[in-house]
mmCIF file of C-alpha atoms in Angstrom:
data_model
loop_
_atom_site.group_PDB
_atom_site.id
_atom_site.type_symbol
_atom_site.label_atom_id
_atom_site.label_comp_id
_atom_site.label_asym_id
_atom_site.label_seq_id
_atom_site.Cartn_x
_atom_site.Cartn_y
_atom_site.Cartn_z
ATOM 1 C CA UNK A 1 135.364 62.946 141.350
ATOM 2 C CA UNK A 2 132.975 62.090 138.530
ATOM 3 C CA UNK A 3 130.910 65.198 139.227
ATOM 4 C CA UNK A 4 134.011 67.424 139.180
ATOM 5 C CA UNK A 5 135.098 66.020 135.790
ATOM 6 C CA UNK A 6 131.720 66.026 134.049
ATOM 7 C CA UNK A 7 130.536 69.386 135.345
ATOM 8 C CA UNK A 8 133.261 71.229 133.397
ATOM 9 C CA UNK A 9 132.912 72.179 129.708
ATOM 10 C CA UNK A 10 132.258 70.677 127.278
ATOM 11 C CA UNK A 11 130.298 68.015 129.213
ATOM 12 C CA UNK A 12 128.450 70.519 131.473
ATOM 13 C CA UNK A 13 126.706 68.170 133.837
ATOM 14 C CA UNK A 14 124.712 70.550 136.059
ATOM 15 C CA UNK A 15 125.117 69.837 139.773
ATOM 16 C CA UNK A 16 121.569 71.076 140.393
ATOM 17 C CA UNK A 17 120.256 68.101 138.424
ATOM 18 C CA UNK A 18 121.841 65.620 140.792
ATOM 19 C CA UNK A 19 120.847 63.180 142.142
ATOM 20 C CA UNK A 20 117.567 63.077 140.186
ATOM 21 C CA UNK A 21 119.186 63.236 136.746
ATOM 22 C CA UNK A 22 118.101 60.726 134.118
ATOM 23 C CA UNK A 23 121.573 59.665 133.061
ATOM 24 C CA UNK A 24 120.352 57.930 129.900
ATOM 25 C CA UNK A 25 118.626 61.076 128.647
ATOM 26 C CA UNK A 26 121.643 63.224 129.557
ATOM 27 C CA UNK A 27 123.916 60.925 127.548
ATOM 28 C CA UNK A 28 121.543 61.094 124.604
ATOM 29 C CA UNK A 29 121.651 64.898 124.714
ATOM 30 C CA UNK A 30 125.462 64.837 124.848
ATOM 31 C CA UNK A 31 125.535 62.484 121.838
ATOM 32 C CA UNK A 32 123.413 64.926 119.843
ATOM 33 C CA UNK A 33 125.129 68.116 120.981
ATOM 34 C CA UNK A 34 128.825 67.215 121.222
ATOM 35 C CA UNK A 35 131.226 66.781 118.327
ATOM 36 C CA UNK A 36 132.088 63.088 117.694
ATOM 37 C CA UNK A 37 135.678 63.473 118.969
ATOM 38 C CA UNK A 38 134.457 65.152 122.179
ATOM 39 C CA UNK A 39 131.754 62.519 122.726
ATOM 40 C CA UNK A 40 134.434 59.834 122.297
ATOM 41 C CA UNK A 41 136.390 61.497 125.133
ATOM 42 C CA UNK A 42 133.265 61.440 127.302
ATOM 43 C CA UNK A 43 132.774 57.719 126.720
ATOM 44 C CA UNK A 44 136.407 57.040 127.507
ATOM 45 C CA UNK A 45 136.180 59.052 130.745
ATOM 46 C CA UNK A 46 133.074 57.115 131.837
ATOM 47 C CA UNK A 47 134.959 53.894 131.175
ATOM 48 C CA UNK A 48 137.868 55.250 133.209
ATOM 49 C CA UNK A 49 135.548 56.145 136.097
ATOM 50 C CA UNK A 50 134.179 52.601 136.089
ATOM 51 C CA UNK A 51 137.717 51.125 136.088
ATOM 52 C CA UNK A 52 138.747 53.493 138.887
ATOM 53 C CA UNK A 53 135.718 52.442 140.968
ATOM 54 C CA UNK A 54 136.613 48.759 140.577
ATOM 55 C CA UNK A 55 140.246 49.469 141.384
ATOM 56 C CA UNK A 56 139.209 51.316 144.528
ATOM 57 C CA UNK A 57 136.882 48.527 145.669
ATOM 58 C CA UNK A 58 139.076 45.538 144.934
ATOM 59 C CA UNK A 59 142.647 46.830 145.038
ATOM 60 C CA UNK A 60 142.328 49.920 147.223
ATOM 61 C CA UNK A 61 144.009 52.005 144.514
ATOM 62 C CA UNK A 62 142.451 55.324 143.464
ATOM 63 C CA UNK A 63 143.437 57.794 140.754
ATOM 64 C CA UNK A 64 143.075 61.540 141.098
ATOM 65 C CA UNK A 65 140.698 63.290 138.719
ATOM 66 C CA UNK A 66 143.624 64.731 136.757
ATOM 67 C CA UNK A 67 145.402 61.379 136.431
ATOM 68 C CA UNK A 68 142.182 59.682 135.387
ATOM 69 C CA UNK A 69 141.491 62.202 132.605
ATOM 70 C CA UNK A 70 145.080 62.073 131.327
ATOM 71 C CA UNK A 71 145.131 58.264 131.287
ATOM 72 C CA UNK A 72 141.758 58.147 129.483
ATOM 73 C CA UNK A 73 142.953 60.562 126.793
ATOM 74 C CA UNK A 74 146.152 58.519 126.412
ATOM 75 C CA UNK A 75 144.107 55.341 125.899
ATOM 76 C CA UNK A 76 141.944 57.136 123.352
ATOM 77 C CA UNK A 77 144.958 58.418 121.428
ATOM 78 C CA UNK A 78 146.494 54.942 121.353
ATOM 79 C CA UNK A 79 143.179 53.516 120.146
ATOM 80 C CA UNK A 80 142.991 56.049 117.291
ATOM 81 C CA UNK A 81 146.609 55.340 116.325
ATOM 82 C CA UNK A 82 146.084 51.584 116.132
ATOM 83 C CA UNK A 83 142.700 51.944 114.421
ATOM 84 C CA UNK A 84 144.071 54.358 111.822
ATOM 85 C CA UNK A 85 146.985 52.005 111.143
ATOM 86 C CA UNK A 86 144.613 49.062 110.634
ATOM 87 C CA UNK A 87 142.369 51.092 108.318
ATOM 88 C CA UNK A 88 145.339 52.247 106.257
ATOM 89 C CA UNK A 89 146.512 48.650 105.961
ATOM 90 C CA UNK A 90 143.072 47.507 104.815
ATOM 91 C CA UNK A 91 142.838 50.321 102.277
ATOM 92 C CA UNK A 92 146.246 49.437 100.870
ATOM 93 C CA UNK A 93 145.138 45.829 100.511
ATOM 94 C CA UNK A 94 141.957 46.850 98.712
ATOM 95 C CA UNK A 95 143.640 49.166 96.204
ATOM 96 C CA UNK A 96 144.675 46.575 93.653
ATOM 97 C CA UNK A 97 143.792 46.294 89.992
ATOM 98 C CA UNK A 98 140.800 44.122 89.241
ATOM 99 C CA UNK A 99 139.374 43.229 85.840
ATOM 100 C CA UNK A 100 135.820 44.028 84.870
ATOM 101 C CA UNK A 101 133.027 41.517 85.334
ATOM 102 C CA UNK A 102 132.750 38.376 83.255
ATOM 103 C CA UNK A 103 132.288 39.134 79.573
ATOM 104 C CA UNK A 104 133.768 42.655 79.730
ATOM 105 C CA UNK A 105 137.197 43.996 78.858
ATOM 106 C CA UNK A 106 139.171 46.561 80.843
ATOM 107 C CA UNK A 107 141.163 49.377 79.262
ATOM 108 C CA UNK A 108 143.499 51.202 81.643
ATOM 109 C CA UNK A 109 144.917 54.503 80.378
ATOM 110 C CA UNK A 110 147.419 56.998 81.746
ATOM 111 C CA UNK A 111 149.514 60.020 80.771
ATOM 112 C CA UNK A 112 152.997 61.326 81.593
ATOM 113 C CA UNK A 113 153.589 65.068 81.746
ATOM 114 C CA UNK A 114 156.292 67.386 83.067
ATOM 115 C CA UNK A 115 155.248 70.966 83.962
ATOM 116 C CA UNK A 116 158.463 72.510 82.620
ATOM 117 C CA UNK A 117 158.039 70.855 79.216
ATOM 118 C CA UNK A 118 155.345 71.139 76.586
ATOM 119 C CA UNK A 119 155.232 67.520 75.512
ATOM 120 C CA UNK A 120 153.927 64.392 77.198
ATOM 121 C CA UNK A 121 153.316 60.704 76.704
ATOM 122 C CA UNK A 122 150.260 58.493 76.841
ATOM 123 C CA UNK A 123 149.645 54.787 77.103
ATOM 124 C CA UNK A 124 146.964 52.191 77.634
ATOM 125 C CA UNK A 125 146.493 48.457 78.044
ATOM 126 C CA UNK A 126 143.491 46.297 77.135
ATOM 127 C CA UNK A 127 142.895 43.092 79.115
ATOM 128 C CA UNK A 128 140.125 40.520 79.366
ATOM 129 C CA UNK A 129 138.120 39.542 82.439
ATOM 130 C CA UNK A 130 140.894 37.175 83.576
ATOM 131 C CA UNK A 131 143.642 39.756 83.233
ATOM 132 C CA UNK A 132 145.076 38.366 80.007
ATOM 133 C CA UNK A 133 146.785 40.787 77.655
ATOM 134 C CA UNK A 134 144.936 41.779 74.461
ATOM 135 C CA UNK A 135 146.557 44.990 73.267
ATOM 136 C CA UNK A 136 148.521 48.054 74.368
ATOM 137 C CA UNK A 137 149.613 51.377 72.956
ATOM 138 C CA UNK A 138 152.087 54.125 73.771
ATOM 139 C CA UNK A 139 152.820 57.348 71.949
ATOM 140 C CA UNK A 140 154.371 60.750 72.501
ATOM 141 C CA UNK A 141 152.292 63.933 72.618
ATOM 142 C CA UNK A 142 154.383 66.723 71.022
ATOM 143 C CA UNK A 143 152.238 69.596 72.290
ATOM 144 C CA UNK A 144 150.063 69.544 75.388
ATOM 145 C CA UNK A 145 148.965 72.226 77.823
ATOM 146 C CA UNK A 146 148.263 70.298 81.028
ATOM 147 C CA UNK A 147 148.264 66.849 82.677
ATOM 148 C CA UNK A 148 144.459 66.767 82.411
ATOM 149 C CA UNK A 149 144.544 67.406 78.678
ATOM 150 C CA UNK A 150 147.142 64.670 78.336
ATOM 151 C CA UNK A 151 144.896 62.250 80.241
ATOM 152 C CA UNK A 152 142.009 63.086 77.926
ATOM 153 C CA UNK A 153 144.216 62.384 74.930
ATOM 154 C CA UNK A 154 145.054 58.999 76.473
ATOM 155 C CA UNK A 155 141.326 58.237 76.748
ATOM 156 C CA UNK A 156 140.750 59.393 73.173
ATOM 157 C CA UNK A 157 143.593 57.195 71.910
ATOM 158 C CA UNK A 158 142.129 54.258 73.848
ATOM 159 C CA UNK A 159 138.734 54.739 72.213
ATOM 160 C CA UNK A 160 140.406 54.840 68.797
ATOM 161 C CA UNK A 161 142.128 51.541 69.614
ATOM 162 C CA UNK A 162 138.829 49.944 70.643
ATOM 163 C CA UNK A 163 137.228 51.154 67.430
ATOM 164 C CA UNK A 164 140.040 49.787 65.258
ATOM 165 C CA UNK A 165 139.849 46.411 67.030
ATOM 166 C CA UNK A 166 136.035 46.453 66.881
ATOM 167 C CA UNK A 167 135.873 45.889 70.624
ATOM 168 C CA UNK A 168 132.800 46.808 72.624
ATOM 169 C CA UNK A 169 131.506 46.338 76.173
ATOM 170 C CA UNK A 170 134.685 47.801 77.700
ATOM 171 C CA UNK A 171 135.367 49.472 81.051
ATOM 172 C CA UNK A 172 137.858 52.339 80.653
ATOM 173 C CA UNK A 173 139.799 53.276 83.782
ATOM 174 C CA UNK A 174 141.810 56.481 84.328
ATOM 175 C CA UNK A 175 143.490 57.749 87.495
ATOM 176 C CA UNK A 176 142.684 61.392 86.634
ATOM 177 C CA UNK A 177 139.376 62.119 88.386
ATOM 178 C CA UNK A 178 139.079 65.608 86.843
ATOM 179 C CA UNK A 179 139.381 64.288 83.300
ATOM 180 C CA UNK A 180 136.804 61.565 83.972
ATOM 181 C CA UNK A 181 134.367 64.041 85.546
ATOM 182 C CA UNK A 182 134.655 66.609 82.740
ATOM 183 C CA UNK A 183 134.231 64.036 79.982
ATOM 184 C CA UNK A 184 131.055 62.793 81.662
ATOM 185 C CA UNK A 185 129.737 66.336 82.156
ATOM 186 C CA UNK A 186 126.547 67.007 80.177
ATOM 187 C CA UNK A 187 127.424 70.633 79.395
ATOM 188 C CA UNK A 188 131.119 70.838 78.538
ATOM 189 C CA UNK A 189 130.978 73.553 75.903
ATOM 190 C CA UNK A 190 132.572 76.171 78.181
ATOM 191 C CA UNK A 191 135.269 73.888 79.576
ATOM 192 C CA UNK A 192 138.903 74.423 78.679
ATOM 193 C CA UNK A 193 139.072 71.125 76.777
ATOM 194 C CA UNK A 194 135.540 71.258 75.372
ATOM 195 C CA UNK A 195 136.623 70.570 71.794
ATOM 196 C CA UNK A 196 138.629 67.516 72.822
ATOM 197 C CA UNK A 197 135.692 66.227 74.864
ATOM 198 C CA UNK A 198 133.521 66.579 71.726
ATOM 199 C CA UNK A 199 135.979 64.361 69.853
ATOM 200 C CA UNK A 200 135.974 61.795 72.659
ATOM 201 C CA UNK A 201 132.185 61.611 72.830
ATOM 202 C CA UNK A 202 131.888 61.332 69.068
ATOM 203 C CA UNK A 203 133.983 58.161 69.073
ATOM 204 C CA UNK A 204 132.389 56.948 72.306
ATOM 205 C CA UNK A 205 128.882 57.070 70.813
ATOM 206 C CA UNK A 206 129.994 54.884 67.915
ATOM 207 C CA UNK A 207 130.791 52.053 70.320
ATOM 208 C CA UNK A 208 128.487 49.914 72.458
ATOM 209 C CA UNK A 209 128.776 49.265 76.174
ATOM 210 C CA UNK A 210 131.607 51.691 76.958
ATOM 211 C CA UNK A 211 131.934 52.854 80.573
ATOM 212 C CA UNK A 212 134.455 55.362 81.922
ATOM 213 C CA UNK A 213 135.448 55.462 85.580
ATOM 214 C CA UNK A 214 138.177 56.747 87.892
ATOM 215 C CA UNK A 215 140.639 54.287 89.439
ATOM 216 C CA UNK A 216 143.373 54.860 92.051
ATOM 217 C CA UNK A 217 146.934 55.277 90.766
ATOM 218 C CA UNK A 218 147.937 52.082 92.586
ATOM 219 C CA UNK A 219 145.565 50.185 90.264
ATOM 220 C CA UNK A 220 146.994 51.765 87.122
ATOM 221 C CA UNK A 221 150.569 50.532 87.128
ATOM 222 C CA UNK A 222 150.620 48.968 83.649
ATOM 223 C CA UNK A 223 149.181 52.046 81.948
ATOM 224 C CA UNK A 224 151.586 54.226 83.943
ATOM 225 C CA UNK A 225 154.532 52.215 82.585
ATOM 226 C CA UNK A 226 153.221 52.615 79.037
ATOM 227 C CA UNK A 227 152.740 56.363 79.452
ATOM 228 C CA UNK A 228 156.351 56.701 80.607
ATOM 229 C CA UNK A 229 157.475 54.712 77.569
ATOM 230 C CA UNK A 230 155.328 56.913 75.336
ATOM 231 C CA UNK A 231 156.984 60.013 76.775
ATOM 232 C CA UNK A 232 160.351 58.796 75.452
ATOM 233 C CA UNK A 233 159.166 57.480 72.075
ATOM 234 C CA UNK A 234 159.457 59.342 68.782
ATOM 235 C CA UNK A 235 156.517 57.555 67.137
ATOM 236 C CA UNK A 236 153.347 55.785 68.265
ATOM 237 C CA UNK A 237 153.566 52.055 68.987
ATOM 238 C CA UNK A 238 150.860 49.404 69.291
ATOM 239 C CA UNK A 239 151.234 45.836 70.562
ATOM 240 C CA UNK A 240 148.630 43.166 69.791
ATOM 241 C CA UNK A 241 148.094 39.714 71.322
ATOM 242 C CA UNK A 242 151.612 39.421 72.794
ATOM 243 C CA UNK A 243 152.774 41.773 75.536
ATOM 244 C CA UNK A 244 156.163 43.440 75.032
ATOM 245 C CA UNK A 245 158.989 42.286 77.286
ATOM 246 C CA UNK A 246 159.133 45.541 79.270
ATOM 247 C CA UNK A 247 155.479 45.134 80.281
ATOM 248 C CA UNK A 248 155.387 41.532 81.433
ATOM 249 C CA UNK A 249 156.526 42.082 85.011
ATOM 250 C CA UNK A 250 153.776 44.614 85.814
ATOM 251 C CA UNK A 251 151.174 42.483 84.037
ATOM 252 C CA UNK A 252 152.189 39.470 86.122
ATOM 253 C CA UNK A 253 152.170 41.606 89.258
ATOM 254 C CA UNK A 254 148.522 42.582 88.661
ATOM 255 C CA UNK A 255 147.500 39.002 87.895
ATOM 256 C CA UNK A 256 149.276 37.590 90.950
ATOM 257 C CA UNK A 257 147.351 39.925 93.235
ATOM 258 C CA UNK A 258 144.040 38.619 91.859
ATOM 259 C CA UNK A 259 144.581 35.288 93.631
#
């Protein structure tokens, strides 16, 4: 039975090699030559052959080759389903907002933009290493061409806030990976938002210890709320030292998940 299963593609165990085959070397070749998903099927089949042998010896019950292969593939599919579910659960648990290291501040920024409209909103929140509120801003953007441009404007506004508060050693987090990558690009002169990136870097270089990084959207809830508020505002707003009422629930939510 084993020979009939393993001699077919993609395992291709040659009958002429039996019984003198070095099984360890053959397995090593299969590990190098087969795709990972196919090699996983091979391992599962070998496990099934071993279980079938024991069942035959001790219980006098034997599976056909077809039943053995089908049951092995079913086990493998169930394993992948459970494993994928566990990984997704772990990833969801890991994707929570965390403040920067001791002695640093964290500035989360975000933008709100609707494709069928030409205006947007931006917002940002500044917190210390224990998650305590320091400042926040929200403002409308009357004219904007794209979500990425809006995100860059949110970063620029955040840098202006840091400069006005004379804050340095700050980690800036945005959930727009494209905006973060283009701002950090050495040669941005030919990019669509090259002029805006020039403005951002000009302010950035006037501050000390500023770092910009991408963060998942699930870690950017407070800034997302502020951007939505900014979308509806008529004028820019800034809050210092005391968080506005509409922001306290999401701030508490982030802090509670730190414990």
